[in-house]
């Protein structure tokens, strides 16, 4: 949901592609302009029916899996495909990592970018990260970003919070509250 929020704050038309109608409704509440359930029917056909196939500038992909190649093919000339995770899981960890034909990048001058935030933060001495956080806090203060909190967990339920996140039961942020006397 953060991607929807940031896209809207930057003035983008946001196409939210989710695995369920429940998640799509949350994306709509966050401001997504076009909603596509990639688990319902043929993903490529759904993108074409929404009149976005071939016109997408940026794909932010935290999911990976089978939908990744379709999303890359749906991008326009010079589009950027940002890989930041493989939450789709799959039968084994490797099945969540898509095998992308590199000619798709070449033929339309598309860029495939890896986003490994932890390593980037470490390699840059955290300086640009601090600037990004300041920018995001300014957007929150201005009301342009509205982080979605799925659930607030007490500290003693931190393991459940992580399990819920790993099982894709959350659609926004999870918060763990530390109260006086809390124990794991």
GROMACS .gro file of C-alpha atoms in nm:
model
  184
    1UNK     CA    1   0.000   0.000   0.000
    2UNK     CA    2   0.297   0.229   0.050
    3UNK     CA    3   0.366   0.209  -0.325
    4UNK     CA    4   0.011   0.326  -0.399
    5UNK     CA    5   0.048   0.612  -0.152
    6UNK     CA    6   0.386   0.723  -0.289
    7UNK     CA    7   0.270   0.696  -0.651
    8UNK     CA    8  -0.033   0.914  -0.580
    9UNK     CA    9   0.179   1.166  -0.386
   10UNK     CA   10   0.404   1.195  -0.692
   11UNK     CA   11   0.107   1.248  -0.925
   12UNK     CA   12   0.105   0.906  -1.095
   13UNK     CA   13  -0.194   0.716  -1.224
   14UNK     CA   14  -0.167   0.406  -1.007
   15UNK     CA   15  -0.260   0.061  -1.138
   16UNK     CA   16  -0.287  -0.170  -0.837
   17UNK     CA   17  -0.248  -0.540  -0.916
   18UNK     CA   18  -0.334  -0.764  -0.623
   19UNK     CA   19  -0.406  -1.131  -0.562
   20UNK     CA   20  -0.751  -1.080  -0.409
   21UNK     CA   21  -1.052  -0.850  -0.431
   22UNK     CA   22  -1.013  -0.767  -0.059
   23UNK     CA   23  -0.663  -0.632  -0.120
   24UNK     CA   24  -0.787  -0.440  -0.424
   25UNK     CA   25  -1.050  -0.265  -0.213
   26UNK     CA   26  -0.780  -0.157   0.031
   27UNK     CA   27  -0.574  -0.029  -0.264
   28UNK     CA   28  -0.881   0.166  -0.382
   29UNK     CA   29  -0.913   0.326  -0.037
   30UNK     CA   30  -0.546   0.427  -0.063
   31UNK     CA   31  -0.622   0.599  -0.394
   32UNK     CA   32  -0.538   0.347  -0.668
   33UNK     CA   33  -0.694   0.452  -0.997
   34UNK     CA   34  -0.716   0.114  -1.173
   35UNK     CA   35  -0.764  -0.220  -0.997
   36UNK     CA   36  -0.663  -0.558  -1.141
   37UNK     CA   37  -0.685  -0.895  -0.968
   38UNK     CA   38  -0.401  -1.094  -1.125
   39UNK     CA   39  -0.544  -1.419  -0.981
   40UNK     CA   40  -0.879  -1.370  -1.158
   41UNK     CA   41  -0.861  -1.473  -1.522
   42UNK     CA   42  -0.576  -1.397  -1.760
   43UNK     CA   43  -0.354  -1.118  -1.622
   44UNK     CA   44  -0.247  -0.997  -1.969
   45UNK     CA   45  -0.609  -0.980  -2.089
   46UNK     CA   46  -0.711  -0.791  -1.775
   47UNK     CA   47  -0.431  -0.536  -1.832
   48UNK     CA   48  -0.541  -0.492  -2.193
   49UNK     CA   49  -0.907  -0.449  -2.093
   50UNK     CA   50  -0.798  -0.177  -1.848
   51UNK     CA   51  -0.622  -0.006  -2.144
   52UNK     CA   52  -0.283   0.001  -1.968
   53UNK     CA   53  -0.100  -0.282  -2.148
   54UNK     CA   54   0.201  -0.131  -2.328
   55UNK     CA   55   0.166   0.202  -2.145
   56UNK     CA   56   0.305   0.138  -1.796
   57UNK     CA   57   0.604   0.352  -1.697
   58UNK     CA   58   0.705   0.190  -1.367
   59UNK     CA   59   0.636  -0.152  -1.217
   60UNK     CA   60   0.715  -0.193  -0.848
   61UNK     CA   61   0.721  -0.569  -0.789
   62UNK     CA   62   0.747  -0.708  -0.435
   63UNK     CA   63   0.577  -1.035  -0.540
   64UNK     CA   64   0.767  -1.195  -0.829
   65UNK     CA   65   0.632  -1.527  -0.953
   66UNK     CA   66   0.443  -1.582  -1.276
   67UNK     CA   67   0.294  -1.232  -1.294
   68UNK     CA   68   0.634  -1.064  -1.321
   69UNK     CA   69   0.696  -1.140  -1.688
   70UNK     CA   70   0.344  -1.030  -1.782
   71UNK     CA   71   0.398  -0.703  -1.595
   72UNK     CA   72   0.732  -0.645  -1.769
   73UNK     CA   73   0.573  -0.709  -2.110
   74UNK     CA   74   0.297  -0.459  -2.023
   75UNK     CA   75   0.543  -0.174  -1.983
   76UNK     CA   76   0.588   0.101  -2.236
   77UNK     CA   77   0.905   0.222  -2.406
   78UNK     CA   78   1.176   0.305  -2.152
   79UNK     CA   79   0.978   0.168  -1.859
   80UNK     CA   80   1.143   0.075  -1.530
   81UNK     CA   81   1.076  -0.257  -1.358
   82UNK     CA   82   1.177  -0.241  -0.992
   83UNK     CA   83   1.233  -0.579  -0.826
   84UNK     CA   84   1.215  -0.561  -0.448
   85UNK     CA   85   1.105  -0.905  -0.335
   86UNK     CA   86   0.952  -1.243  -0.407
   87UNK     CA   87   0.652  -1.265  -0.174
   88UNK     CA   88   0.468  -1.505  -0.404
   89UNK     CA   89   0.657  -1.790  -0.242
   90UNK     CA   90   0.581  -2.080  -0.469
   91UNK     CA   91   0.630  -2.453  -0.424
   92UNK     CA   92   0.992  -2.382  -0.329
   93UNK     CA   93   1.183  -2.054  -0.285
   94UNK     CA   94   1.334  -2.064  -0.635
   95UNK     CA   95   0.991  -2.085  -0.802
   96UNK     CA   96   0.909  -1.737  -0.670
   97UNK     CA   97   1.200  -1.591  -0.867
   98UNK     CA   98   1.089  -1.526  -1.225
   99UNK     CA   99   1.304  -1.618  -1.524
  100UNK     CA  100   1.284  -1.310  -1.743
  101UNK     CA  101   1.388  -1.317  -2.112
  102UNK     CA  102   1.639  -1.030  -2.136
  103UNK     CA  103   1.526  -0.938  -2.486
  104UNK     CA  104   1.221  -0.780  -2.318
  105UNK     CA  105   1.452  -0.518  -2.169
  106UNK     CA  106   1.645  -0.467  -2.493
  107UNK     CA  107   1.358  -0.434  -2.741
  108UNK     CA  108   1.179  -0.149  -2.566
  109UNK     CA  109   1.471  -0.001  -2.373
  110UNK     CA  110   1.318  -0.115  -2.046
  111UNK     CA  111   1.523  -0.108  -1.730
  112UNK     CA  112   1.519  -0.385  -1.471
  113UNK     CA  113   1.632  -0.247  -1.136
  114UNK     CA  114   1.703  -0.436  -0.819
  115UNK     CA  115   1.609  -0.267  -0.494
  116UNK     CA  116   1.791  -0.421  -0.199
  117UNK     CA  117   1.723  -0.153   0.059
  118UNK     CA  118   1.937  -0.294   0.341
  119UNK     CA  119   2.248  -0.326   0.125
  120UNK     CA  120   2.190   0.015  -0.038
  121UNK     CA  121   2.153   0.178   0.301
  122UNK     CA  122   2.477   0.017   0.421
  123UNK     CA  123   2.677   0.097   0.106
  124UNK     CA  124   2.573   0.462   0.101
  125UNK     CA  125   2.638   0.527   0.469
  126UNK     CA  126   2.265   0.583   0.520
  127UNK     CA  127   2.290   0.944   0.392
  128UNK     CA  128   2.040   0.916   0.103
  129UNK     CA  129   1.812   0.701   0.320
  130UNK     CA  130   1.794   0.979   0.580
  131UNK     CA  131   1.704   1.224   0.303
  132UNK     CA  132   1.430   0.988   0.176
  133UNK     CA  133   1.288   0.951   0.528
  134UNK     CA  134   1.284   1.330   0.571
  135UNK     CA  135   1.102   1.363   0.237
  136UNK     CA  136   0.848   1.096   0.334
  137UNK     CA  137   0.787   1.254   0.675
  138UNK     CA  138   0.727   1.586   0.499
  139UNK     CA  139   0.473   1.418   0.269
  140UNK     CA  140   0.302   1.260   0.572
  141UNK     CA  141   0.291   1.598   0.749
  142UNK     CA  142   0.142   1.756   0.435
  143UNK     CA  143  -0.123   1.480   0.424
  144UNK     CA  144   0.002   1.343   0.091
  145UNK     CA  145   0.109   1.007   0.240
  146UNK     CA  146  -0.125   0.810   0.464
  147UNK     CA  147   0.050   0.495   0.587
  148UNK     CA  148  -0.194   0.209   0.638
  149UNK     CA  149  -0.156   0.018   0.962
  150UNK     CA  150  -0.309  -0.328   0.927
  151UNK     CA  151  -0.286  -0.420   1.292
  152UNK     CA  152  -0.122  -0.316   1.617
  153UNK     CA  153   0.025  -0.612   1.806
  154UNK     CA  154   0.139  -0.613   2.169
  155UNK     CA  155   0.506  -0.708   2.207
  156UNK     CA  156   0.418  -1.053   2.337
  157UNK     CA  157   0.248  -1.122   2.000
  158UNK     CA  158   0.550  -1.015   1.792
  159UNK     CA  159   0.598  -1.369   1.660
  160UNK     CA  160   0.233  -1.375   1.544
  161UNK     CA  161   0.286  -1.036   1.376
  162UNK     CA  162   0.579  -1.176   1.179
  163UNK     CA  163   0.386  -1.494   1.093
  164UNK     CA  164   0.093  -1.285   0.966
  165UNK     CA  165   0.331  -1.084   0.750
  166UNK     CA  166   0.503  -1.394   0.610
  167UNK     CA  167   0.165  -1.553   0.531
  168UNK     CA  168   0.058  -1.236   0.344
  169UNK     CA  169  -0.228  -1.168   0.585
  170UNK     CA  170  -0.138  -0.800   0.612
  171UNK     CA  171  -0.197  -0.532   0.352
  172UNK     CA  172  -0.024  -0.239   0.516
  173UNK     CA  173   0.217  -0.191   0.799
  174UNK     CA  174   0.220  -0.396   1.115
  175UNK     CA  175   0.316  -0.225   1.439
  176UNK     CA  176   0.439  -0.385   1.758
  177UNK     CA  177   0.363  -0.191   2.073
  178UNK     CA  178   0.609  -0.201   2.359
  179UNK     CA  179   0.429  -0.147   2.686
  180UNK     CA  180   0.573  -0.138   3.035
  181UNK     CA  181   0.631  -0.488   3.165
  182UNK     CA  182   0.584  -0.662   2.828
  183UNK     CA  183   0.751  -1.003   2.793
  184UNK     CA  184   0.814  -1.239   2.506
   0.00000   0.00000   0.00000
